[in-house]
mmCIF file of C-alpha atoms and ligand atoms in Angstrom:
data_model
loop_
_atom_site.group_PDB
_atom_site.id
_atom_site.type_symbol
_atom_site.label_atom_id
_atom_site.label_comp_id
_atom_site.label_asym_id
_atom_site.label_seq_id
_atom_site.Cartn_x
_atom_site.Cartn_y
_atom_site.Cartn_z
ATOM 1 C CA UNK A 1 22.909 63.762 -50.605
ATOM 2 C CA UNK A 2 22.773 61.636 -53.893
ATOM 3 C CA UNK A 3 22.464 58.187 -53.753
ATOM 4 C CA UNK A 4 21.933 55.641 -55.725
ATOM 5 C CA UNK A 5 20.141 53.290 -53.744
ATOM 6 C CA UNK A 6 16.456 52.588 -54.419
ATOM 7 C CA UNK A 7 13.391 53.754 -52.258
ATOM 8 C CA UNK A 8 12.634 49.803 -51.441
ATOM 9 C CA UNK A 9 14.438 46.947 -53.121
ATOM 10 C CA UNK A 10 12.944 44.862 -55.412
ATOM 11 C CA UNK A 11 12.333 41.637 -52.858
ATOM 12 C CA UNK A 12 10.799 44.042 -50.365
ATOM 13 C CA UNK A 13 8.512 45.626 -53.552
ATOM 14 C CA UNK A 14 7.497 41.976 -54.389
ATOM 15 C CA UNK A 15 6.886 41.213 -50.248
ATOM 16 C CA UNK A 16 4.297 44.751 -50.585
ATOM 17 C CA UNK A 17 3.162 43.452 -54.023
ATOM 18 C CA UNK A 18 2.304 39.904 -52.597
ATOM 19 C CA UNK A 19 0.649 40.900 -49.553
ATOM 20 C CA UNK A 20 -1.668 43.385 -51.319
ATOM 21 C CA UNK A 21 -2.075 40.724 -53.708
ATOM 22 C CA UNK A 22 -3.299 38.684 -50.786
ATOM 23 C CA UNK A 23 -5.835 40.967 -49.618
ATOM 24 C CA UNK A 24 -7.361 41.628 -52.941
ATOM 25 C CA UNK A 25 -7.991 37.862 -53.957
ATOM 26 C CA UNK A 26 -10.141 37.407 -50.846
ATOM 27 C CA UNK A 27 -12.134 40.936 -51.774
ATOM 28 C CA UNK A 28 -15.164 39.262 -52.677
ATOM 29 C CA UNK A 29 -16.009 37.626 -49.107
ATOM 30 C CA UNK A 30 -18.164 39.281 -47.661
ATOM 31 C CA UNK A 31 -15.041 39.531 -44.663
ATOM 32 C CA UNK A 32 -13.262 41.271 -46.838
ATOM 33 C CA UNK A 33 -13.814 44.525 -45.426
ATOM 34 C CA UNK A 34 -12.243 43.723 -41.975
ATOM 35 C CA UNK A 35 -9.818 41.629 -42.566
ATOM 36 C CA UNK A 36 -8.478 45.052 -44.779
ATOM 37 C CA UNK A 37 -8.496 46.836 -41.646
ATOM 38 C CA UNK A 38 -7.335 43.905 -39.488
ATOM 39 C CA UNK A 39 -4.097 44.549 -41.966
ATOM 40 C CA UNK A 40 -3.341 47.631 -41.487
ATOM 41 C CA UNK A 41 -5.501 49.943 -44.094
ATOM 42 C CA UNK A 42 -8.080 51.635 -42.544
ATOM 43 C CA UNK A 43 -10.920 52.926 -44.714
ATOM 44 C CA UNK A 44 -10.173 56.476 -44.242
ATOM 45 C CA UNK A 45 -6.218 55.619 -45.741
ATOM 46 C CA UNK A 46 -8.060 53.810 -48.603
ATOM 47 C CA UNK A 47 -10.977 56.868 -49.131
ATOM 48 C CA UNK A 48 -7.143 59.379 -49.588
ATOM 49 C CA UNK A 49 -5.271 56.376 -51.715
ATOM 50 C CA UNK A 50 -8.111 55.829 -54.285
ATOM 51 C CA UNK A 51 -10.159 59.387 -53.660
ATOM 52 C CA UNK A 52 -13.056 57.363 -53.412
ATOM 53 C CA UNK A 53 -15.776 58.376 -51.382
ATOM 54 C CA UNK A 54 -16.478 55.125 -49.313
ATOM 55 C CA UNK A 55 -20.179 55.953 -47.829
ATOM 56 C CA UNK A 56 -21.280 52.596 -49.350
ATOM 57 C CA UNK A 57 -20.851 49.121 -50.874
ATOM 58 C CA UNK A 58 -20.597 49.701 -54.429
ATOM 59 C CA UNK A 59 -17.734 52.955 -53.418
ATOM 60 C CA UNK A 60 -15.561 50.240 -51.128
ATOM 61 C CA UNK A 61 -15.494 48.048 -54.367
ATOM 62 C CA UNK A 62 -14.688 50.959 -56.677
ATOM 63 C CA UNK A 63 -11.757 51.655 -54.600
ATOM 64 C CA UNK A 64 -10.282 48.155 -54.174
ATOM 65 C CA UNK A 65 -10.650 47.646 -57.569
ATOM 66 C CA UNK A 66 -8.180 50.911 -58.163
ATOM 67 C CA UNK A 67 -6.118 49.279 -55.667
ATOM 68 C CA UNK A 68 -5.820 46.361 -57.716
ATOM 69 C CA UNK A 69 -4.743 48.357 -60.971
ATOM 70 C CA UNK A 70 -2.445 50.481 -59.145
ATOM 71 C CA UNK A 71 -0.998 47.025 -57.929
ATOM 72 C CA UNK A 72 -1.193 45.916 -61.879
ATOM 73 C CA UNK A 73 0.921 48.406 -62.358
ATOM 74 C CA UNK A 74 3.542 47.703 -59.993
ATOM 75 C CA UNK A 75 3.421 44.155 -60.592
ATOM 76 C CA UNK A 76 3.883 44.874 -64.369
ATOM 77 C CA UNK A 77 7.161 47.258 -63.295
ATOM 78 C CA UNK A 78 8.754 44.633 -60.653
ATOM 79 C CA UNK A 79 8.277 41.572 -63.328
ATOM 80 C CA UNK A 80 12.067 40.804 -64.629
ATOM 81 C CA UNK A 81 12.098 38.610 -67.313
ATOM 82 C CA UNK A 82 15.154 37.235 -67.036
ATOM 83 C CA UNK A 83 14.230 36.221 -63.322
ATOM 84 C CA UNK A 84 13.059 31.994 -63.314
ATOM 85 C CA UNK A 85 10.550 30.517 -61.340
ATOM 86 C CA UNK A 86 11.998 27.559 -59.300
ATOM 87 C CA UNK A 87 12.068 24.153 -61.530
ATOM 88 C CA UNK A 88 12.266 20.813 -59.611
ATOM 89 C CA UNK A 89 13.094 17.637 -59.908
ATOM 90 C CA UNK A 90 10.829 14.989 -61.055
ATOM 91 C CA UNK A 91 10.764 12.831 -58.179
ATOM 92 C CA UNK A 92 9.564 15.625 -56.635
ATOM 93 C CA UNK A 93 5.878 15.528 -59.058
ATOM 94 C CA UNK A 94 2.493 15.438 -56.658
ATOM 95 C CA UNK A 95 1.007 12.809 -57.843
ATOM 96 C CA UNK A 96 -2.180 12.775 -58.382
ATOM 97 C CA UNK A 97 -1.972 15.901 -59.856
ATOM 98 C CA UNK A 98 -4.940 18.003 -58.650
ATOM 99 C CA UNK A 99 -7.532 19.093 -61.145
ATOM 100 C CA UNK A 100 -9.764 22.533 -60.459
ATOM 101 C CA UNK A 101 -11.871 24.581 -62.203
ATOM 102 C CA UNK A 102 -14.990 26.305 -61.611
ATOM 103 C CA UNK A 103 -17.249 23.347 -62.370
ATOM 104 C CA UNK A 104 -16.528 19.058 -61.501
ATOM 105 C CA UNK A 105 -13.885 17.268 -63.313
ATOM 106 C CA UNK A 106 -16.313 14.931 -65.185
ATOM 107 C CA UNK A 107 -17.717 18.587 -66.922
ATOM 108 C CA UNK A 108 -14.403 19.352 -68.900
ATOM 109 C CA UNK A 109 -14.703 19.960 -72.278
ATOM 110 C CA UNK A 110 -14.508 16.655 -74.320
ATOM 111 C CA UNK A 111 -12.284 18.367 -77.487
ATOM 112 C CA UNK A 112 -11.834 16.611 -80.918
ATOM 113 C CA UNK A 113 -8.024 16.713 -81.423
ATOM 114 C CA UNK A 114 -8.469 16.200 -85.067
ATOM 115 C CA UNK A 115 -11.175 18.618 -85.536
ATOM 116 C CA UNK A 116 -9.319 21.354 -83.030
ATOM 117 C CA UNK A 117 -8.558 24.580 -84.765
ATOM 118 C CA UNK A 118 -7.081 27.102 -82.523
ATOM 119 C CA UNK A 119 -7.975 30.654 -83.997
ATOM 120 C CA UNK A 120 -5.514 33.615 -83.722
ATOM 121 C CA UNK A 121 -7.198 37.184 -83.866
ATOM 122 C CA UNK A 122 -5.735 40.685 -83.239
ATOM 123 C CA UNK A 123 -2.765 42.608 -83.830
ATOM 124 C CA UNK A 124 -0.993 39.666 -86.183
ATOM 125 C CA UNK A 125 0.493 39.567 -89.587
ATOM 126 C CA UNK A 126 -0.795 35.759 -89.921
ATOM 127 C CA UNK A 127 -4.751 34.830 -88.867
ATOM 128 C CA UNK A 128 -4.173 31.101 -90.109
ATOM 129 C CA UNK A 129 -5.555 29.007 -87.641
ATOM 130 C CA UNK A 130 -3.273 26.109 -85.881
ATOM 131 C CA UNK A 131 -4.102 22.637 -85.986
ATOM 132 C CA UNK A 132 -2.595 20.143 -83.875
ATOM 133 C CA UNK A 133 -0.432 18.192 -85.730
ATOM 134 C CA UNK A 134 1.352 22.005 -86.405
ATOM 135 C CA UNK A 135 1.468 22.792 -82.819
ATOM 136 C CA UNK A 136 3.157 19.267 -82.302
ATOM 137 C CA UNK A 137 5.684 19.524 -85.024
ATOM 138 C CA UNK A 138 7.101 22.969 -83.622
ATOM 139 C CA UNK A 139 10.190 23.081 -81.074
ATOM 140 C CA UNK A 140 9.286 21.164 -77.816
ATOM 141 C CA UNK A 141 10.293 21.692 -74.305
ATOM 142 C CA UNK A 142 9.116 20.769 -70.930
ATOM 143 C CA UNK A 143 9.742 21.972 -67.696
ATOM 144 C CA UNK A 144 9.259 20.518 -64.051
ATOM 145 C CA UNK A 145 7.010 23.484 -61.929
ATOM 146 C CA UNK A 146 5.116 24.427 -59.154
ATOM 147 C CA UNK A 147 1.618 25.806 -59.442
ATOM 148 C CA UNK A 148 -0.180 27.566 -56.902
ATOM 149 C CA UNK A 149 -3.705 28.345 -56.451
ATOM 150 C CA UNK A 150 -5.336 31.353 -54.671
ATOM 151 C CA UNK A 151 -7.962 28.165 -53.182
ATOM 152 C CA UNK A 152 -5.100 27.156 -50.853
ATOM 153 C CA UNK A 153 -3.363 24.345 -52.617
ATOM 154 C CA UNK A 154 0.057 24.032 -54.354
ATOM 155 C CA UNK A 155 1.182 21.309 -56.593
ATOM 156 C CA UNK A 156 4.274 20.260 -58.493
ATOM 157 C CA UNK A 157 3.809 18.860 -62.205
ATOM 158 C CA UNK A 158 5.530 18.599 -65.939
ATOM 159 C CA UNK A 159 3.854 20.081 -68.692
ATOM 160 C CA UNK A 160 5.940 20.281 -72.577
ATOM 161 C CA UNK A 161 4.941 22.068 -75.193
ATOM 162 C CA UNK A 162 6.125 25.116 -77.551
ATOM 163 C CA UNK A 163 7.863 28.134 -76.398
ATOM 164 C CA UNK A 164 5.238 30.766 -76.446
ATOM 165 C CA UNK A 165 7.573 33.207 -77.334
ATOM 166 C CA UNK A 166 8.227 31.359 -80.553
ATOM 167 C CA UNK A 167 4.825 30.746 -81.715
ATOM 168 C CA UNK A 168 3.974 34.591 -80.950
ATOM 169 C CA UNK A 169 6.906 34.818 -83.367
ATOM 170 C CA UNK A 170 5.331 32.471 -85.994
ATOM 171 C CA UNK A 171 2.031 34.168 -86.137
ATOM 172 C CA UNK A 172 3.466 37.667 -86.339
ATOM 173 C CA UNK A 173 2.274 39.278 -83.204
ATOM 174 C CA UNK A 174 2.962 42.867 -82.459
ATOM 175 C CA UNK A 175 5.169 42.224 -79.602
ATOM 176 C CA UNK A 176 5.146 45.870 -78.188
ATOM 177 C CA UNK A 177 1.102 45.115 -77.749
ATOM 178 C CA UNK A 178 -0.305 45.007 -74.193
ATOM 179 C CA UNK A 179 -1.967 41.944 -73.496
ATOM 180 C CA UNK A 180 -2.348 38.199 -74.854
ATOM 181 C CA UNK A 181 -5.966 37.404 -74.373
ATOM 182 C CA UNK A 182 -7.403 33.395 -73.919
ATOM 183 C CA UNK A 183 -10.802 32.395 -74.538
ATOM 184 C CA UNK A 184 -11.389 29.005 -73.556
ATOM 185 C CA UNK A 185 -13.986 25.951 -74.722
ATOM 186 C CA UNK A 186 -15.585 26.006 -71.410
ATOM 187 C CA UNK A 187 -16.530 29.446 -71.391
ATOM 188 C CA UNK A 188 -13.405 30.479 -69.230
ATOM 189 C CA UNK A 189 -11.048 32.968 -70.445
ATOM 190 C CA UNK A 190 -8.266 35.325 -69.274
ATOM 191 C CA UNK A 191 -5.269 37.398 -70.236
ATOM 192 C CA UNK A 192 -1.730 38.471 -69.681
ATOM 193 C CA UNK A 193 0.640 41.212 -69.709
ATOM 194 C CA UNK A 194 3.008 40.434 -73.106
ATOM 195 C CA UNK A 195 6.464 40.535 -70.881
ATOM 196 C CA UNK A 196 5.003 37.462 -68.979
ATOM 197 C CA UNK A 197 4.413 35.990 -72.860
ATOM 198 C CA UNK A 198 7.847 36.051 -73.839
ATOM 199 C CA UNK A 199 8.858 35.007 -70.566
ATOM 200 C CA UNK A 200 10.808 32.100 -71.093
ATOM 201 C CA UNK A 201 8.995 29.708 -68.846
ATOM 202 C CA UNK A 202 6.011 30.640 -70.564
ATOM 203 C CA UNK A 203 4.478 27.080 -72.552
ATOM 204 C CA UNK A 204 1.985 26.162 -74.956
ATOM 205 C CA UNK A 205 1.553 23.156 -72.903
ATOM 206 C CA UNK A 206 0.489 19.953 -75.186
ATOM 207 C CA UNK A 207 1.310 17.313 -72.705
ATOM 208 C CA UNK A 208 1.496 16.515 -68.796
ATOM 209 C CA UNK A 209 4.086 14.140 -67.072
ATOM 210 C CA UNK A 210 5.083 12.804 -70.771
ATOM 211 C CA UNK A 211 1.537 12.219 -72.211
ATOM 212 C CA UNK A 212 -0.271 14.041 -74.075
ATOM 213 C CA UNK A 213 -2.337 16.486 -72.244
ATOM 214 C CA UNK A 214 -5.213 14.945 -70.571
ATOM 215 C CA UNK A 215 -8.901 16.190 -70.670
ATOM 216 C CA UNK A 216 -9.146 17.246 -66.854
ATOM 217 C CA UNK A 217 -5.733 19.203 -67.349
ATOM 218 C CA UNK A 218 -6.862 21.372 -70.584
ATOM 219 C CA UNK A 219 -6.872 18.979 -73.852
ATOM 220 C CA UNK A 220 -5.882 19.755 -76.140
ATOM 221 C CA UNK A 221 -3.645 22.830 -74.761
ATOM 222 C CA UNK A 222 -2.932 25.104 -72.181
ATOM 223 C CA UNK A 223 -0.969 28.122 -71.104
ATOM 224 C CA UNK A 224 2.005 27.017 -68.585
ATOM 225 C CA UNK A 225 3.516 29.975 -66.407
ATOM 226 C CA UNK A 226 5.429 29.106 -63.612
ATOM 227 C CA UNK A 227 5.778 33.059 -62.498
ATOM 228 C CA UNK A 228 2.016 33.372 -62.490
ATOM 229 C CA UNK A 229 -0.775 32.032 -60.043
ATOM 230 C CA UNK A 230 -3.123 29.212 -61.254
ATOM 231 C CA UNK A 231 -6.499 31.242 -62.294
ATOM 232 C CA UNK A 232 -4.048 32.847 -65.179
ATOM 233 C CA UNK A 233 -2.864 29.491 -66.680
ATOM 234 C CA UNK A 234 -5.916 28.922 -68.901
ATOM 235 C CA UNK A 235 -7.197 25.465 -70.062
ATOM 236 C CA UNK A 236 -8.387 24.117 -73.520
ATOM 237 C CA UNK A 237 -7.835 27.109 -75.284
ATOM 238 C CA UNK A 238 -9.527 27.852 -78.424
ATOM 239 C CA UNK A 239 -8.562 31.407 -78.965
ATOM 240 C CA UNK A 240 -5.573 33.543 -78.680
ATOM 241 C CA UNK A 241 -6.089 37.503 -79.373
ATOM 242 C CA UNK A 242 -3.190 39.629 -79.556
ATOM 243 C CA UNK A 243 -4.269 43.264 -77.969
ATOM 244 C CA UNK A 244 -4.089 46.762 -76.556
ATOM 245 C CA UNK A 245 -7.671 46.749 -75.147
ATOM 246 C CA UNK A 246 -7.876 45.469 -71.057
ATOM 247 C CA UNK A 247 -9.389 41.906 -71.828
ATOM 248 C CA UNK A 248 -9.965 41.009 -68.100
ATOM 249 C CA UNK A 249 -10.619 37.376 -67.330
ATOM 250 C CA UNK A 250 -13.175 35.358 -65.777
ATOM 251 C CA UNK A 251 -12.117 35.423 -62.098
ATOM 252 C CA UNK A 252 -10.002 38.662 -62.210
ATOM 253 C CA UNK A 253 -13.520 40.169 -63.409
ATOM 254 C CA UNK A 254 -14.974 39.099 -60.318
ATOM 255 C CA UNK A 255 -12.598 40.610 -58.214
ATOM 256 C CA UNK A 256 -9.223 38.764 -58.233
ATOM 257 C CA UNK A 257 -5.951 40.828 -58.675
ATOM 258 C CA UNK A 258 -5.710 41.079 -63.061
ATOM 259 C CA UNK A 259 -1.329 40.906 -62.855
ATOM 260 C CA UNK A 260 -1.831 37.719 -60.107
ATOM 261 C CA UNK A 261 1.686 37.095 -60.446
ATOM 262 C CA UNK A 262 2.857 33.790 -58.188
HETATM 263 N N1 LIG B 307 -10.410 26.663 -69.109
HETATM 264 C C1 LIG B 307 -10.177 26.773 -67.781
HETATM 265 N N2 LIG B 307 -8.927 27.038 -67.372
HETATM 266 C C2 LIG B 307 -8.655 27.149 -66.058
HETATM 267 C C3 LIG B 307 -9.673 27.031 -65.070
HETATM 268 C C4 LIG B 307 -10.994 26.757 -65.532
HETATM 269 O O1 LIG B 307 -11.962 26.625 -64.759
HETATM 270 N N3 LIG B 307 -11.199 26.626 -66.900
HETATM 271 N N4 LIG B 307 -9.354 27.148 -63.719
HETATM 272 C C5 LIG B 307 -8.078 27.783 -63.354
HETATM 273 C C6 LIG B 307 -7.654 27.527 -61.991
HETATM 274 S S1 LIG B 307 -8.355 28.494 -60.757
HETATM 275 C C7 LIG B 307 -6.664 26.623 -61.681
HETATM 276 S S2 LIG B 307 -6.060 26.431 -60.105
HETATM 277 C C8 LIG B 307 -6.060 25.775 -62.732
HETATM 278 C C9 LIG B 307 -6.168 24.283 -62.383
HETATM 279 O O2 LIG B 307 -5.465 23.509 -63.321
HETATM 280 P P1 LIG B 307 -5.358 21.931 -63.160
HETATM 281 O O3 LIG B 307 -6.761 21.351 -63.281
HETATM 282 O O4 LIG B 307 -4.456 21.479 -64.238
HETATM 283 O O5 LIG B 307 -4.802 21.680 -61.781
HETATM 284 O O6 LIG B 307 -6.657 25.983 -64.012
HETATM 285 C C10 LIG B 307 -6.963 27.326 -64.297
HETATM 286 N N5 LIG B 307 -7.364 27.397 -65.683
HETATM 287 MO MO1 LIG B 308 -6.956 28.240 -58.939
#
């Protein structure tokens, strides 16, 4: 019989997606292992999945890493870009903020605003780079989020800034390209999948709470996504590449889920 009813529907594909998700940010303790099979997935079921042979370390890696593209994949499919993130009110801000990153807060880069260039590279029609005054004097909004980090913490904050669908716009990116690409002054960097670019919760953030974006919270700019978890919202970024090659990122090289959608 024909029917017209999907396989799974889509909040039981994000529930899968999420889970899996779950399991493949904690893939680099060394309990990773068990706590797969404590799920559910035993390492036969992975060995058919990936057709890995899983006789050692490096083979178990190989094959959770396939996992984690397959789930890429998936992710990428689910995403609905007309579907918004949850926006609050401000009385409802955390305050303090937290700050994180992979190094103390008194290490953040200390940027010159008035020396800042941020350089565009890739598939665009204009390589100009951007300084601030620019990025100020384009459309502003700001938005009222939550931000959640695979470490176990949430927060709620305000970041403004320009639409990043309308600066992708002003440089003349190739919008049917697969990935926007961040490399950051402190050596961070990541990427994204271009539907979550044009989403339109997706910020150029130049300030937090009102003010202009402080040092611990990515001076002079960041990338604000509500729909994705914190290790993709990149800090004091310097570079923005427009591209079809995989561009990884500095945690999702190391293991967490690439997509990491919140
Ligand atoms: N440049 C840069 N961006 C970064 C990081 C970093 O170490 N360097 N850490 C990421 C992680 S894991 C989180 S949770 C958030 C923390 O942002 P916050 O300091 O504004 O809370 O920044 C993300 N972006
Ligand atoms: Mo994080």
């Amino acid at each position: 019989m024909k029917t017209d009813k999907p396989l799974i529907s889509l909040s039981e594909g994000r529930e899968i997606v999420r889970e899996a998700q779950q399991l493949l940010a904690r893939q680099l303790t060394s309990s990773s292992r068990r706590r797969f099979l404590r799920n559910g997935l035993t390492l036969g079921g992975i060995a058919m999945l990936t057709g890995c042979d899983l006789s050692d370390n490096t083979h178990v890696e190989q094959a959770l890493s396939r996992i984690s593209r397959f789930n890429d994949r998936v992710q990428g499919w689910l995403f609905n870009a007309d579907h918004l993130a949850p926006v609050y009110a401000e009385s409802q801000i955390t305050r303090p903020f937290p700050f994180n990153a992979f190094y103390a807060e008194e290490e953040a880069p200390d940027i010159n605003g008035e020396d800042y260039r941020l350089e565009v590279s890739g598939l665009v029609l204009n390589k100009q780079p951007w300084t601030l005054p620019q990025l100020h004097s384009m459309t502003q909004i700001s938005q009222v989020t939550r931000h959640i980090c695979v470490e176990g913490w949430s927060a709620i904050g305000k970041w403004g800034g320009v639409p990043f669908a309308q600066f992708l716009q002003a440089i003349g990116a190739d919008l049917s390209a697969n990935y926007v690409s961040f490399k950051c002054a402190d050596d961070y960097y990541t990427s994204i999948d271009m539907a979550t670019a044009l989403h339109p919760q997706t910020i150029m953030a130049l300030t937090y709470d009102g003010q202009i974006l402080p040092r611990k919270y990515g001076y002079p700019m960041k990338l604000r996504m509500p729909t994705k978890l914190g290790y993709k919202n990149p800090k004091h970024i310097q570079v923005i590449e427009i591209t079809n090659r995989f561009p990884g990122g500095y945690w999702e090289d190391q293991g967490y889920n690439w997509f990491g959608g919140s």
